[in-house]
Amino acid sequence: MRLLALIPARGGSKRLPGKNLLPLGGKPLIKWSIDVLLNISNITGILVSTDDAITAKKAIEMGALAPWLRPASLATDTASSVDVALHALDWYEEEYGSVDGLMLIQPTSPLRSRVTIERGIKLFQDGGGRAVVGVASAVTHPMWALKLKANHIHPWFSRQALSIRSQDLPEAYAITGSFYLISPVDLREQQSFFPENAQPLVQNSLYDSVDIDTHDDYLLAQALLTLMSPNFLSENLRD
């Protein structure tokens, strides 16, 4: 089985400028995602899609492919991840041949483990190529969610739902954004990384679910890194 790992790394970020190259634990943020993918069986290529020349140069030095800069039309706030992925996939398959799966790895989730990625690949294999999406238990249960209207608090569902004890609530999950794996056929046909038959890759480790989009997220990742055991780092993340 041949898999292409794609790391989307757009240069512009309004909430956390230059986030893909911010230092974390002594190395740039994007390097965490490149390093964890190196030498994983079945991954035939690690491709970084970026519109930033410095990021592209750094990615090549780190062992990834970054042969072009993303077109301007795919470097806006409104550009979809599917369009970015299809642009990269088309190029890679034309240059290196077809692949069985496209893995989307966000650089903003730097602490996902090698074990998690290998679990996701096994799910994809055992499921006959069905899409795999990383999920984790929802921080706030949707039945307890609220909305504000005319300066008043309203439940999204019902006031009765707010009184249900936590232990009596059904399990609820949210997409982590740190792992997607889908066949090129499904991605091209369904134009989504989350088709109806997607399989869940449950990521209930706090490290796996880190998503750095703001300065507070960045501070949290730095704090979590200090708590990670040397064994975890050596077994799951490359130096």
PDB file of C-alpha atoms in Angstrom:
ATOM      1  CA  MET A   1       0.000   0.000   0.000  1.00  0.00           C
ATOM      2  CA  ARG A   2       1.273   3.446  -0.995  1.00  0.00           C
ATOM      3  CA  LEU A   3       0.291   6.501   1.049  1.00  0.00           C
ATOM      4  CA  LEU A   4       1.019  10.162   0.456  1.00  0.00           C
ATOM      5  CA  ALA A   5       1.277  12.288   3.605  1.00  0.00           C
ATOM      6  CA  LEU A   6       0.318  15.898   2.949  1.00  0.00           C
ATOM      7  CA  ILE A   7       1.178  18.727   5.338  1.00  0.00           C
ATOM      8  CA  PRO A   8      -0.683  21.950   4.444  1.00  0.00           C
ATOM      9  CA  ALA A   9       1.326  24.941   5.666  1.00  0.00           C
ATOM     10  CA  ARG A  10      -0.084  28.206   4.397  1.00  0.00           C
ATOM     11  CA  GLY A  11       2.168  31.134   5.243  1.00  0.00           C
ATOM     12  CA  GLY A  12      -0.487  33.622   6.305  1.00  0.00           C
ATOM     13  CA  SER A  13      -2.072  33.362   9.747  1.00  0.00           C
ATOM     14  CA  LYS A  14      -3.932  36.288  11.279  1.00  0.00           C
ATOM     15  CA  ARG A  15      -4.312  34.819  14.771  1.00  0.00           C
ATOM     16  CA  LEU A  16      -0.771  33.458  15.129  1.00  0.00           C
ATOM     17  CA  PRO A  17       1.580  34.906  12.483  1.00  0.00           C
ATOM     18  CA  GLY A  18       4.322  32.575  11.258  1.00  0.00           C
ATOM     19  CA  LYS A  19       2.937  29.720  13.321  1.00  0.00           C
ATOM     20  CA  ASN A  20       4.285  26.890  11.139  1.00  0.00           C
ATOM     21  CA  LEU A  21       7.871  27.876  11.943  1.00  0.00           C
ATOM     22  CA  LEU A  22       7.376  28.860  15.589  1.00  0.00           C
ATOM     23  CA  PRO A  23       9.866  27.061  17.878  1.00  0.00           C
ATOM     24  CA  LEU A  24       8.492  24.275  20.040  1.00  0.00           C
ATOM     25  CA  GLY A  25      10.817  22.173  22.135  1.00  0.00           C
ATOM     26  CA  GLY A  26      13.826  23.405  20.190  1.00  0.00           C
ATOM     27  CA  LYS A  27      12.536  22.854  16.656  1.00  0.00           C
ATOM     28  CA  PRO A  28      10.065  24.526  14.283  1.00  0.00           C
ATOM     29  CA  LEU A  29       6.429  23.514  14.657  1.00  0.00           C
ATOM     30  CA  ILE A  30       6.218  21.930  11.209  1.00  0.00           C
ATOM     31  CA  LYS A  31       9.245  19.730  11.924  1.00  0.00           C
ATOM     32  CA  TRP A  32       7.267  17.795  14.549  1.00  0.00           C
ATOM     33  CA  SER A  33       4.819  16.626  11.879  1.00  0.00           C
ATOM     34  CA  ILE A  34       7.552  15.838   9.345  1.00  0.00           C
ATOM     35  CA  ASP A  35       9.667  13.931  11.851  1.00  0.00           C
ATOM     36  CA  VAL A  36       6.836  11.727  13.108  1.00  0.00           C
ATOM     37  CA  LEU A  37       6.083  10.614   9.526  1.00  0.00           C
ATOM     38  CA  LEU A  38       9.643   9.696   8.537  1.00  0.00           C
ATOM     39  CA  ASN A  39      10.289   5.974   8.042  1.00  0.00           C
ATOM     40  CA  ILE A  40       6.677   4.911   8.659  1.00  0.00           C
ATOM     41  CA  SER A  41       5.895   1.907   6.524  1.00  0.00           C
ATOM     42  CA  ASN A  42       3.668   2.580   3.489  1.00  0.00           C
ATOM     43  CA  ILE A  43       4.268   6.353   3.463  1.00  0.00           C
ATOM     44  CA  THR A  44       5.959   6.860   0.111  1.00  0.00           C
ATOM     45  CA  GLY A  45       6.137  10.632   0.248  1.00  0.00           C
ATOM     46  CA  ILE A  46       5.822  13.564   2.646  1.00  0.00           C
ATOM     47  CA  LEU A  47       4.670  16.616   0.717  1.00  0.00           C
ATOM     48  CA  VAL A  48       4.409  20.115   2.164  1.00  0.00           C
ATOM     49  CA  SER A  49       1.972  22.451   0.402  1.00  0.00           C
ATOM     50  CA  THR A  50       2.858  26.052   1.184  1.00  0.00           C
ATOM     51  CA  ASP A  51       2.813  29.478  -0.385  1.00  0.00           C
ATOM     52  CA  ASP A  52       5.793  30.591   1.711  1.00  0.00           C
ATOM     53  CA  ALA A  53       9.301  30.237   0.246  1.00  0.00           C
ATOM     54  CA  ILE A  54      11.004  30.074   3.649  1.00  0.00           C
ATOM     55  CA  THR A  55       8.681  27.302   4.828  1.00  0.00           C
ATOM     56  CA  ALA A  56       9.298  25.372   1.603  1.00  0.00           C
ATOM     57  CA  LYS A  57      13.073  25.666   1.991  1.00  0.00           C
ATOM     58  CA  LYS A  58      12.915  24.536   5.620  1.00  0.00           C
ATOM     59  CA  ALA A  59      10.624  21.612   4.749  1.00  0.00           C
ATOM     60  CA  ILE A  60      13.111  20.317   2.166  1.00  0.00           C
ATOM     61  CA  GLU A  61      15.924  20.566   4.709  1.00  0.00           C
ATOM     62  CA  MET A  62      13.777  18.543   7.129  1.00  0.00           C
ATOM     63  CA  GLY A  63      13.305  15.687   4.664  1.00  0.00           C
ATOM     64  CA  ALA A  64       9.999  16.545   2.987  1.00  0.00           C
ATOM     65  CA  LEU A  65       9.065  17.415  -0.571  1.00  0.00           C
ATOM     66  CA  ALA A  66       8.223  21.051  -1.317  1.00  0.00           C
ATOM     67  CA  PRO A  67       8.782  21.341  -5.079  1.00  0.00           C
ATOM     68  CA  TRP A  68       6.545  24.360  -5.729  1.00  0.00           C
ATOM     69  CA  LEU A  69       4.749  27.197  -4.021  1.00  0.00           C
ATOM     70  CA  ARG A  70       1.001  26.891  -3.723  1.00  0.00           C
ATOM     71  CA  PRO A  71      -0.951  28.966  -6.299  1.00  0.00           C
ATOM     72  CA  ALA A  72      -2.338  32.237  -4.965  1.00  0.00           C
ATOM     73  CA  SER A  73      -5.890  30.974  -5.436  1.00  0.00           C
ATOM     74  CA  LEU A  74      -5.159  28.216  -2.893  1.00  0.00           C
ATOM     75  CA  ALA A  75      -3.416  30.488  -0.388  1.00  0.00           C
ATOM     76  CA  THR A  76      -6.401  32.530   0.786  1.00  0.00           C
ATOM     77  CA  ASP A  77      -8.419  32.285   3.991  1.00  0.00           C
ATOM     78  CA  THR A  78     -11.306  30.837   1.992  1.00  0.00           C
ATOM     79  CA  ALA A  79      -9.371  28.157   0.090  1.00  0.00           C
ATOM     80  CA  SER A  80     -10.661  24.713   1.070  1.00  0.00           C
ATOM     81  CA  SER A  81      -8.459  21.926   2.379  1.00  0.00           C
ATOM     82  CA  VAL A  82      -9.953  19.633  -0.268  1.00  0.00           C
ATOM     83  CA  ASP A  83      -8.850  21.900  -3.130  1.00  0.00           C
ATOM     84  CA  VAL A  84      -5.378  22.209  -1.587  1.00  0.00           C
ATOM     85  CA  ALA A  85      -5.165  18.437  -1.196  1.00  0.00           C
ATOM     86  CA  LEU A  86      -6.341  17.683  -4.735  1.00  0.00           C
ATOM     87  CA  HIS A  87      -3.799  20.113  -6.179  1.00  0.00           C
ATOM     88  CA  ALA A  88      -1.006  18.341  -4.289  1.00  0.00           C
ATOM     89  CA  LEU A  89      -2.358  14.864  -5.027  1.00  0.00           C
ATOM     90  CA  ASP A  90      -2.618  15.495  -8.770  1.00  0.00           C
ATOM     91  CA  TRP A  91       0.979  16.705  -8.886  1.00  0.00           C
ATOM     92  CA  TYR A  92       2.335  13.821  -6.820  1.00  0.00           C
ATOM     93  CA  GLU A  93       0.562  11.092  -8.786  1.00  0.00           C
ATOM     94  CA  GLU A  94       1.707  12.587 -12.076  1.00  0.00           C
ATOM     95  CA  GLU A  95       5.315  12.625 -10.859  1.00  0.00           C
ATOM     96  CA  TYR A  96       5.492   9.445  -8.744  1.00  0.00           C
ATOM     97  CA  GLY A  97       2.532   7.269  -9.683  1.00  0.00           C
ATOM     98  CA  SER A  98      -0.806   6.562  -8.069  1.00  0.00           C
ATOM     99  CA  VAL A  99      -1.274   6.184  -4.329  1.00  0.00           C
ATOM    100  CA  ASP A 100      -3.838   4.220  -2.343  1.00  0.00           C
ATOM    101  CA  GLY A 101      -4.427   6.875   0.287  1.00  0.00           C
ATOM    102  CA  LEU A 102      -3.898  10.544   1.057  1.00  0.00           C
ATOM    103  CA  MET A 103      -3.095  11.357   4.680  1.00  0.00           C
ATOM    104  CA  LEU A 104      -3.707  14.945   5.771  1.00  0.00           C
ATOM    105  CA  ILE A 105      -1.484  15.958   8.689  1.00  0.00           C
ATOM    106  CA  GLN A 106      -1.943  19.470  10.072  1.00  0.00           C
ATOM    107  CA  PRO A 107       1.309  21.050  11.343  1.00  0.00           C
ATOM    108  CA  THR A 108      -0.732  22.707  14.102  1.00  0.00           C
ATOM    109  CA  SER A 109      -1.096  19.334  15.859  1.00  0.00           C
ATOM    110  CA  PRO A 110       2.590  18.708  16.614  1.00  0.00           C
ATOM    111  CA  LEU A 111       2.268  16.263  19.525  1.00  0.00           C
ATOM    112  CA  ARG A 112       0.357  13.461  17.799  1.00  0.00           C
ATOM    113  CA  SER A 113       2.277  10.218  18.209  1.00  0.00           C
ATOM    114  CA  ARG A 114       3.741   7.775  15.730  1.00  0.00           C
ATOM    115  CA  VAL A 115       1.594   5.101  17.400  1.00  0.00           C
ATOM    116  CA  THR A 116      -1.545   7.102  16.590  1.00  0.00           C
ATOM    117  CA  ILE A 117      -0.568   7.467  12.944  1.00  0.00           C
ATOM    118  CA  GLU A 118       0.154   3.753  12.662  1.00  0.00           C
ATOM    119  CA  ARG A 119      -3.229   2.975  14.269  1.00  0.00           C
ATOM    120  CA  GLY A 120      -4.891   5.162  11.661  1.00  0.00           C
ATOM    121  CA  ILE A 121      -3.074   3.392   8.827  1.00  0.00           C
ATOM    122  CA  LYS A 122      -4.113  -0.018  10.180  1.00  0.00           C
ATOM    123  CA  LEU A 123      -7.744   1.100  10.390  1.00  0.00           C
ATOM    124  CA  PHE A 124      -7.532   2.221   6.769  1.00  0.00           C
ATOM    125  CA  GLN A 125      -6.013  -1.092   5.688  1.00  0.00           C
ATOM    126  CA  ASP A 126      -8.373  -3.288   7.704  1.00  0.00           C
ATOM    127  CA  GLY A 127     -11.354  -1.242   6.563  1.00  0.00           C
ATOM    128  CA  GLY A 128     -10.611  -1.828   2.909  1.00  0.00           C
ATOM    129  CA  GLY A 129      -9.648   1.768   2.248  1.00  0.00           C
ATOM    130  CA  ARG A 130     -12.551   3.411   4.077  1.00  0.00           C
ATOM    131  CA  ALA A 131     -11.750   6.944   5.189  1.00  0.00           C
ATOM    132  CA  VAL A 132     -10.359   7.462   8.697  1.00  0.00           C
ATOM    133  CA  VAL A 133     -10.938  10.640  10.717  1.00  0.00           C
ATOM    134  CA  GLY A 134      -9.324  11.515  14.048  1.00  0.00           C
ATOM    135  CA  VAL A 135     -11.838  12.193  16.819  1.00  0.00           C
ATOM    136  CA  ALA A 136     -11.741  12.724  20.582  1.00  0.00           C
ATOM    137  CA  SER A 137     -14.318  12.910  23.340  1.00  0.00           C
ATOM    138  CA  ALA A 138     -16.067  16.277  23.163  1.00  0.00           C
ATOM    139  CA  VAL A 139     -14.805  18.705  25.802  1.00  0.00           C
ATOM    140  CA  THR A 140     -18.339  20.037  26.304  1.00  0.00           C
ATOM    141  CA  HIS A 141     -21.189  17.654  25.579  1.00  0.00           C
ATOM    142  CA  PRO A 142     -23.425  19.036  22.788  1.00  0.00           C
ATOM    143  CA  MET A 143     -26.524  18.463  24.927  1.00  0.00           C
ATOM    144  CA  TRP A 144     -25.089  20.971  27.400  1.00  0.00           C
ATOM    145  CA  ALA A 145     -24.274  23.545  24.716  1.00  0.00           C
ATOM    146  CA  LEU A 146     -25.724  27.043  25.017  1.00  0.00           C
ATOM    147  CA  LYS A 147     -26.441  29.952  22.685  1.00  0.00           C
ATOM    148  CA  LEU A 148     -26.830  33.646  23.395  1.00  0.00           C
ATOM    149  CA  LYS A 149     -29.788  35.583  22.044  1.00  0.00           C
ATOM    150  CA  ALA A 150     -30.820  39.111  22.968  1.00  0.00           C
ATOM    151  CA  ASN A 151     -28.419  39.003  25.912  1.00  0.00           C
ATOM    152  CA  HIS A 152     -30.077  35.858  27.281  1.00  0.00           C
ATOM    153  CA  ILE A 153     -28.752  32.296  27.634  1.00  0.00           C
ATOM    154  CA  HIS A 154     -30.646  29.594  25.778  1.00  0.00           C
ATOM    155  CA  PRO A 155     -29.968  25.841  25.574  1.00  0.00           C
ATOM    156  CA  TRP A 156     -29.269  24.457  22.123  1.00  0.00           C
ATOM    157  CA  PHE A 157     -31.519  21.465  22.806  1.00  0.00           C
ATOM    158  CA  SER A 158     -33.728  21.790  25.858  1.00  0.00           C
ATOM    159  CA  ARG A 159     -33.611  22.814  29.497  1.00  0.00           C
ATOM    160  CA  GLN A 160     -34.281  19.187  30.383  1.00  0.00           C
ATOM    161  CA  ALA A 161     -31.067  18.168  28.618  1.00  0.00           C
ATOM    162  CA  LEU A 162     -29.078  20.542  30.836  1.00  0.00           C
ATOM    163  CA  SER A 163     -30.200  18.612  33.909  1.00  0.00           C
ATOM    164  CA  ILE A 164     -28.921  15.230  32.693  1.00  0.00           C
ATOM    165  CA  ARG A 165     -26.037  13.979  34.818  1.00  0.00           C
ATOM    166  CA  SER A 166     -22.704  13.688  33.016  1.00  0.00           C
ATOM    167  CA  GLN A 167     -22.542   9.935  33.646  1.00  0.00           C
ATOM    168  CA  ASP A 168     -25.946   9.524  31.969  1.00  0.00           C
ATOM    169  CA  LEU A 169     -25.081  11.418  28.787  1.00  0.00           C
ATOM    170  CA  PRO A 170     -24.428   9.394  25.617  1.00  0.00           C
ATOM    171  CA  GLU A 171     -20.872   9.435  24.305  1.00  0.00           C
ATOM    172  CA  ALA A 172     -20.107  12.456  22.149  1.00  0.00           C
ATOM    173  CA  TYR A 173     -17.040  13.086  20.004  1.00  0.00           C
ATOM    174  CA  ALA A 174     -15.484  15.970  18.091  1.00  0.00           C
ATOM    175  CA  ILE A 175     -13.096  16.002  15.131  1.00  0.00           C
ATOM    176  CA  THR A 176      -9.547  16.743  16.308  1.00  0.00           C
ATOM    177  CA  GLY A 177      -8.274  17.935  12.925  1.00  0.00           C
ATOM    178  CA  SER A 178      -4.956  16.167  13.483  1.00  0.00           C
ATOM    179  CA  PHE A 179      -5.480  13.069  11.287  1.00  0.00           C
ATOM    180  CA  TYR A 180      -7.347  12.311   8.080  1.00  0.00           C
ATOM    181  CA  LEU A 181      -6.743   9.411   5.702  1.00  0.00           C
ATOM    182  CA  ILE A 182      -8.823   8.831   2.584  1.00  0.00           C
ATOM    183  CA  SER A 183      -8.512   7.124  -0.786  1.00  0.00           C
ATOM    184  CA  PRO A 184      -7.923   9.423  -3.776  1.00  0.00           C
ATOM    185  CA  VAL A 185     -11.050   8.007  -5.419  1.00  0.00           C
ATOM    186  CA  ASP A 186     -13.263   8.950  -2.463  1.00  0.00           C
ATOM    187  CA  LEU A 187     -11.665  12.368  -2.081  1.00  0.00           C
ATOM    188  CA  ARG A 188     -12.178  13.204  -5.747  1.00  0.00           C
ATOM    189  CA  GLU A 189     -15.726  11.848  -5.862  1.00  0.00           C
ATOM    190  CA  GLN A 190     -16.998  13.154  -2.522  1.00  0.00           C
ATOM    191  CA  GLN A 191     -14.925  16.343  -2.254  1.00  0.00           C
ATOM    192  CA  SER A 192     -14.639  15.792   1.501  1.00  0.00           C
ATOM    193  CA  PHE A 193     -12.266  14.246   4.036  1.00  0.00           C
ATOM    194  CA  PHE A 194     -15.323  13.241   6.076  1.00  0.00           C
ATOM    195  CA  PRO A 195     -17.520  10.974   3.924  1.00  0.00           C
ATOM    196  CA  GLU A 196     -20.542   9.246   5.412  1.00  0.00           C
ATOM    197  CA  ASN A 197     -18.786   5.899   5.913  1.00  0.00           C
ATOM    198  CA  ALA A 198     -15.713   7.335   7.675  1.00  0.00           C
ATOM    199  CA  GLN A 199     -14.117   5.320  10.468  1.00  0.00           C
ATOM    200  CA  PRO A 200     -13.181   6.948  13.786  1.00  0.00           C
ATOM    201  CA  LEU A 201      -9.595   7.075  14.975  1.00  0.00           C
ATOM    202  CA  VAL A 202     -10.192   7.833  18.654  1.00  0.00           C
ATOM    203  CA  GLN A 203      -7.498  10.174  20.014  1.00  0.00           C
ATOM    204  CA  ASN A 204      -8.271  10.705  23.666  1.00  0.00           C
ATOM    205  CA  SER A 205      -4.685  11.554  24.561  1.00  0.00           C
ATOM    206  CA  LEU A 206      -4.448  15.261  25.347  1.00  0.00           C
ATOM    207  CA  TYR A 207      -1.183  15.381  23.380  1.00  0.00           C
ATOM    208  CA  ASP A 208      -2.776  13.946  20.234  1.00  0.00           C
ATOM    209  CA  SER A 209      -5.566  16.524  20.297  1.00  0.00           C
ATOM    210  CA  VAL A 210      -3.446  19.665  20.655  1.00  0.00           C
ATOM    211  CA  ASP A 211      -4.374  22.162  17.930  1.00  0.00           C
ATOM    212  CA  ILE A 212      -2.330  25.367  17.813  1.00  0.00           C
ATOM    213  CA  ASP A 213      -4.284  28.238  16.275  1.00  0.00           C
ATOM    214  CA  THR A 214      -3.844  30.972  18.879  1.00  0.00           C
ATOM    215  CA  HIS A 215      -1.119  32.211  21.204  1.00  0.00           C
ATOM    216  CA  ASP A 216      -2.887  30.532  24.147  1.00  0.00           C
ATOM    217  CA  ASP A 217      -2.841  27.214  22.233  1.00  0.00           C
ATOM    218  CA  TYR A 218       0.881  27.701  21.685  1.00  0.00           C
ATOM    219  CA  LEU A 219       1.481  28.288  25.389  1.00  0.00           C
ATOM    220  CA  LEU A 220      -0.539  25.163  26.218  1.00  0.00           C
ATOM    221  CA  ALA A 221       1.545  23.055  23.816  1.00  0.00           C
ATOM    222  CA  GLN A 222       4.732  24.350  25.403  1.00  0.00           C
ATOM    223  CA  ALA A 223       3.419  23.438  28.852  1.00  0.00           C
ATOM    224  CA  LEU A 224       2.335  19.960  27.741  1.00  0.00           C
ATOM    225  CA  LEU A 225       5.715  19.333  26.171  1.00  0.00           C
ATOM    226  CA  THR A 226       7.392  19.788  29.551  1.00  0.00           C
ATOM    227  CA  LEU A 227       5.150  17.023  30.933  1.00  0.00           C
ATOM    228  CA  MET A 228       5.865  14.477  28.196  1.00  0.00           C
ATOM    229  CA  SER A 229       8.007  11.596  29.372  1.00  0.00           C
ATOM    230  CA  PRO A 230      11.363  10.892  27.678  1.00  0.00           C
ATOM    231  CA  ASN A 231      10.064   7.426  26.785  1.00  0.00           C
ATOM    232  CA  PHE A 232       7.071   8.896  24.961  1.00  0.00           C
ATOM    233  CA  LEU A 233       9.296  11.242  23.017  1.00  0.00           C
ATOM    234  CA  SER A 234      11.817   8.560  22.068  1.00  0.00           C
ATOM    235  CA  GLU A 235       9.195   5.960  21.103  1.00  0.00           C
ATOM    236  CA  ASN A 236       6.732   8.151  19.239  1.00  0.00           C
ATOM    237  CA  LEU A 237       8.569  11.245  18.026  1.00  0.00           C
ATOM    238  CA  ARG A 238      11.883  11.556  16.257  1.00  0.00           C
ATOM    239  CA  ASP A 239      14.562  13.911  17.543  1.00  0.00           C
TER     240      ASP A 239
END
